[in-house]
DNA sequence: ACCTCAAATTTGTAGGATGATTGGTTCATT
DNA sequence: AATGAACCAATCATCCTACAAATTTGAGGT
């Protein structure tokens, strides 16, 4: 008896893999429309059912999105991110905040260790946008700028897994930032904290970066009560 | 024009949701066989195509597994584990370790803050099993005991999201790499570190708990080189 | 130039037919 | 009775055609 424990892949699985590869390689770019079913049937040489089962799988995983009458589009290149996002939606804000603390602190510390010149410029640019929005008291703009800043910080870690997970917490981010901003008394403190955080990262002060994140998260928790 | 941005759910999505609910509620238990396609077609009152697309989606997500000629079985109740597994297989081990550090440190600190009497007993029991395995120089048993201890520590955080993430990541990590633990050395640095960590948690010493995790992960990274 | 409505495009759903794999059953042979 | 070969039933895998629903496109008339 041959020991080929792994059965051959089904056609659907093969098609799924090929589509994953197309997305992963960037040949199918995020946001773009993919060829219609009929074209893909010819391209992959499978039946419509087989192709649709493959597409459906990737839709459920969050990589694709279909719109009846319009077409199918690439939504994301990370199935993990979507799964994470779904799990978060079932959790309380407090639980999510713990996880966010874990990721943000790690990200800030790694950022302080690994940031390069390009990162520094981006951080400075991001924090400047925050300042301007704060001065103009444009809450919506500040919210957006703050999120961009946080993403940039995580980007400095140069860890794609960490970045991926963090970016899919965005819904939770919006909630918490929105709450903070409404208390205008704390908005200034909020901005100062972030300036300090960016400084710490630029100066490669790992401990201070960590402390700034701690304070920042603690402030959120306080507001949740 | 009405502003109902969310279109109605497709039949496939409805069936997927219903199956998810059946699995989540435990009505379909993990490992068990689910009814054959024909029965489900009648139960959900949809066509074979629709049902199969739903099943396929859940197979891809890792909740179900189909075996031609035998049937379809429940594999897991969470899509996160599979998503992690796939991602970790492509991503570098160092990146995964950063994320693990983030989760473990947060978990240890929260454990120190939130552990109750029941947790303490469980930790003591876990560490005792580690000691016995170390004394017997049974590496396999020690590795297993070590994993159990770590899961117990995360359990002390009483944060189900954090626990879920950690367990899924740990499972995927564990199949891809086995830690090199030196049980032979007299000092037995690994065990000592863990004893200290448990002590810190019991004594609610947050900072020491954090430091122990740092050392533990640093050691892990060093062993990989 | 603008509006209307029909046609084309694209995904969604239905149902039938056949192939492939597995598990069990029957039945003849030893 | 034990064994093994052939057959059959259950189940998933793939392919096919047909029609429905949503959207875009374009022709034709005002």
PDB file of N, CA, C and O in Angstrom, chain A residues 55-84:
ATOM      1  N   UNK A  55     -15.082  30.565  -5.908  1.00  0.00           N
ATOM      2  CA  UNK A  55     -15.311  31.997  -5.677  1.00  0.00           C
ATOM      3  C   UNK A  55     -16.022  32.211  -4.344  1.00  0.00           C
ATOM      4  O   UNK A  55     -15.635  33.055  -3.537  1.00  0.00           O
ATOM      5  N   UNK A  56     -17.055  31.412  -4.118  1.00  0.00           N
ATOM      6  CA  UNK A  56     -17.824  31.515  -2.885  1.00  0.00           C
ATOM      7  C   UNK A  56     -16.956  31.345  -1.653  1.00  0.00           C
ATOM      8  O   UNK A  56     -17.108  32.043  -0.659  1.00  0.00           O
ATOM      9  N   UNK A  57     -16.056  30.382  -1.729  1.00  0.00           N
ATOM     10  CA  UNK A  57     -15.166  30.129  -0.603  1.00  0.00           C
ATOM     11  C   UNK A  57     -14.357  31.375  -0.295  1.00  0.00           C
ATOM     12  O   UNK A  57     -14.209  31.775   0.861  1.00  0.00           O
ATOM     13  N   UNK A  58     -13.852  31.998  -1.343  1.00  0.00           N
ATOM     14  CA  UNK A  58     -13.004  33.164  -1.145  1.00  0.00           C
ATOM     15  C   UNK A  58     -13.826  34.379  -0.728  1.00  0.00           C
ATOM     16  O   UNK A  58     -13.329  35.262  -0.046  1.00  0.00           O
ATOM     17  N   UNK A  59     -15.089  34.406  -1.124  1.00  0.00           N
ATOM     18  CA  UNK A  59     -15.976  35.472  -0.659  1.00  0.00           C
ATOM     19  C   UNK A  59     -16.190  35.326   0.842  1.00  0.00           C
ATOM     20  O   UNK A  59     -16.078  36.287   1.594  1.00  0.00           O
ATOM     21  N   UNK A  60     -16.451  34.102   1.261  1.00  0.00           N
ATOM     22  CA  UNK A  60     -16.679  33.883   2.694  1.00  0.00           C
ATOM     23  C   UNK A  60     -15.433  34.220   3.503  1.00  0.00           C
ATOM     24  O   UNK A  60     -15.512  34.787   4.584  1.00  0.00           O
ATOM     25  N   UNK A  61     -14.283  33.881   2.938  1.00  0.00           N
ATOM     26  CA  UNK A  61     -13.029  34.152   3.642  1.00  0.00           C
ATOM     27  C   UNK A  61     -12.690  35.637   3.641  1.00  0.00           C
ATOM     28  O   UNK A  61     -11.820  36.074   4.376  1.00  0.00           O
ATOM     29  N   UNK A  62     -13.383  36.402   2.794  1.00  0.00           N
ATOM     30  CA  UNK A  62     -13.174  37.845   2.802  1.00  0.00           C
ATOM     31  C   UNK A  62     -12.207  38.344   1.749  1.00  0.00           C
ATOM     32  O   UNK A  62     -11.905  39.534   1.706  1.00  0.00           O
ATOM     33  N   UNK A  63     -11.711  37.456   0.901  1.00  0.00           N
ATOM     34  CA  UNK A  63     -10.756  37.899  -0.117  1.00  0.00           C
ATOM     35  C   UNK A  63     -11.473  38.533  -1.309  1.00  0.00           C
ATOM     36  O   UNK A  63     -10.935  39.408  -1.963  1.00  0.00           O
ATOM     37  N   UNK A  64     -12.672  38.047  -1.598  1.00  0.00           N
ATOM     38  CA  UNK A  64     -13.432  38.575  -2.726  1.00  0.00           C
ATOM     39  C   UNK A  64     -14.784  39.074  -2.240  1.00  0.00           C
ATOM     40  O   UNK A  64     -15.231  38.752  -1.145  1.00  0.00           O
ATOM     41  N   UNK A  65     -15.434  39.862  -3.091  1.00  0.00           N
ATOM     42  CA  UNK A  65     -16.801  40.259  -2.805  1.00  0.00           C
ATOM     43  C   UNK A  65     -17.543  40.282  -4.140  1.00  0.00           C
ATOM     44  O   UNK A  65     -17.010  40.754  -5.142  1.00  0.00           O
ATOM     45  N   UNK A  66     -18.743  39.712  -4.152  1.00  0.00           N
ATOM     46  CA  UNK A  66     -19.500  39.649  -5.402  1.00  0.00           C
ATOM     47  C   UNK A  66     -20.704  40.572  -5.323  1.00  0.00           C
ATOM     48  O   UNK A  66     -21.304  40.734  -4.261  1.00  0.00           O
ATOM     49  N   UNK A  67     -21.020  41.175  -6.448  1.00  0.00           N
ATOM     50  CA  UNK A  67     -22.197  42.036  -6.523  1.00  0.00           C
ATOM     51  C   UNK A  67     -23.014  41.620  -7.741  1.00  0.00           C
ATOM     52  O   UNK A  67     -22.538  41.748  -8.874  1.00  0.00           O
ATOM     53  N   UNK A  68     -24.194  41.139  -7.464  1.00  0.00           N
ATOM     54  CA  UNK A  68     -25.041  40.641  -8.543  1.00  0.00           C
ATOM     55  C   UNK A  68     -25.272  41.719  -9.592  1.00  0.00           C
ATOM     56  O   UNK A  68     -25.621  42.839  -9.258  1.00  0.00           O
ATOM     57  N   UNK A  69     -25.080  41.349 -10.838  1.00  0.00           N
ATOM     58  CA  UNK A  69     -25.296  42.293 -11.926  1.00  0.00           C
ATOM     59  C   UNK A  69     -24.097  43.170 -12.224  1.00  0.00           C
ATOM     60  O   UNK A  69     -24.040  43.807 -13.280  1.00  0.00           O
ATOM     61  N   UNK A  70     -23.143  43.234 -11.305  1.00  0.00           N
ATOM     62  CA  UNK A  70     -21.974  44.084 -11.524  1.00  0.00           C
ATOM     63  C   UNK A  70     -20.720  43.254 -11.757  1.00  0.00           C
ATOM     64  O   UNK A  70     -20.056  43.423 -12.780  1.00  0.00           O
ATOM     65  N   UNK A  71     -20.418  42.390 -10.821  1.00  0.00           N
ATOM     66  CA  UNK A  71     -19.216  41.584 -10.990  1.00  0.00           C
ATOM     67  C   UNK A  71     -18.630  41.161  -9.661  1.00  0.00           C
ATOM     68  O   UNK A  71     -19.250  41.324  -8.609  1.00  0.00           O
ATOM     69  N   UNK A  72     -17.423  40.648  -9.704  1.00  0.00           N
ATOM     70  CA  UNK A  72     -16.730  40.193  -8.505  1.00  0.00           C
ATOM     71  C   UNK A  72     -15.456  41.011  -8.358  1.00  0.00           C
ATOM     72  O   UNK A  72     -14.766  41.275  -9.340  1.00  0.00           O
ATOM     73  N   UNK A  73     -15.163  41.408  -7.133  1.00  0.00           N
ATOM     74  CA  UNK A  73     -14.056  42.322  -6.884  1.00  0.00           C
ATOM     75  C   UNK A  73     -13.132  41.770  -5.804  1.00  0.00           C
ATOM     76  O   UNK A  73     -13.571  41.012  -4.924  1.00  0.00           O
ATOM     77  N   UNK A  74     -11.879  42.170  -5.861  1.00  0.00           N
ATOM     78  CA  UNK A  74     -10.927  41.766  -4.827  1.00  0.00           C
ATOM     79  C   UNK A  74     -11.101  42.695  -3.634  1.00  0.00           C
ATOM     80  O   UNK A  74     -11.111  43.912  -3.789  1.00  0.00           O
ATOM     81  N   UNK A  75     -11.255  42.099  -2.458  1.00  0.00           N
ATOM     82  CA  UNK A  75     -11.538  42.890  -1.271  1.00  0.00           C
ATOM     83  C   UNK A  75     -10.321  43.015  -0.371  1.00  0.00           C
ATOM     84  O   UNK A  75     -10.086  44.056   0.239  1.00  0.00           O
ATOM     85  N   UNK A  76      -9.571  41.953  -0.247  1.00  0.00           N
ATOM     86  CA  UNK A  76      -8.445  41.943   0.688  1.00  0.00           C
ATOM     87  C   UNK A  76      -7.507  40.832   0.285  1.00  0.00           C
ATOM     88  O   UNK A  76      -7.861  39.941  -0.482  1.00  0.00           O
ATOM     89  N   UNK A  77      -6.300  40.870   0.785  1.00  0.00           N
ATOM     90  CA  UNK A  77      -5.391  39.769   0.484  1.00  0.00           C
ATOM     91  C   UNK A  77      -5.122  38.965   1.740  1.00  0.00           C
ATOM     92  O   UNK A  77      -4.282  38.080   1.745  1.00  0.00           O
ATOM     93  N   UNK A  78      -5.857  39.276   2.801  1.00  0.00           N
ATOM     94  CA  UNK A  78      -5.597  38.590   4.066  1.00  0.00           C
ATOM     95  C   UNK A  78      -6.842  37.923   4.609  1.00  0.00           C
ATOM     96  O   UNK A  78      -7.765  38.587   5.069  1.00  0.00           O
ATOM     97  N   UNK A  79      -6.878  36.616   4.561  1.00  0.00           N
ATOM     98  CA  UNK A  79      -8.009  35.890   5.130  1.00  0.00           C
ATOM     99  C   UNK A  79      -7.951  35.919   6.650  1.00  0.00           C
ATOM    100  O   UNK A  79      -8.980  35.927   7.322  1.00  0.00           O
ATOM    101  N   UNK A  80      -6.751  35.980   7.181  1.00  0.00           N
ATOM    102  CA  UNK A  80      -6.612  36.013   8.640  1.00  0.00           C
ATOM    103  C   UNK A  80      -7.227  37.277   9.206  1.00  0.00           C
ATOM    104  O   UNK A  80      -7.931  37.237  10.213  1.00  0.00           O
ATOM    105  N   UNK A  81      -6.971  38.372   8.528  1.00  0.00           N
ATOM    106  CA  UNK A  81      -7.510  39.645   8.998  1.00  0.00           C
ATOM    107  C   UNK A  81      -9.013  39.602   9.120  1.00  0.00           C
ATOM    108  O   UNK A  81      -9.577  40.046  10.127  1.00  0.00           O
ATOM    109  N   UNK A  82      -9.674  39.057   8.111  1.00  0.00           N
ATOM    110  CA  UNK A  82     -11.131  39.020   8.140  1.00  0.00           C
ATOM    111  C   UNK A  82     -11.634  38.108   9.249  1.00  0.00           C
ATOM    112  O   UNK A  82     -12.585  38.444   9.955  1.00  0.00           O
ATOM    113  N   UNK A  83     -10.976  36.962   9.410  1.00  0.00           N
ATOM    114  CA  UNK A  83     -11.384  36.042  10.475  1.00  0.00           C
ATOM    115  C   UNK A  83     -11.218  36.724  11.831  1.00  0.00           C
ATOM    116  O   UNK A  83     -12.077  36.602  12.720  1.00  0.00           O
ATOM    117  N   UNK A  84     -10.134  37.437  11.980  1.00  0.00           N
ATOM    118  CA  UNK A  84      -9.866  38.163  13.219  1.00  0.00           C
ATOM    119  C   UNK A  84     -10.955  39.212  13.459  1.00  0.00           C
ATOM    120  O   UNK A  84     -11.511  39.321  14.552  1.00  0.00           O
TER     121      UNK A  84
END
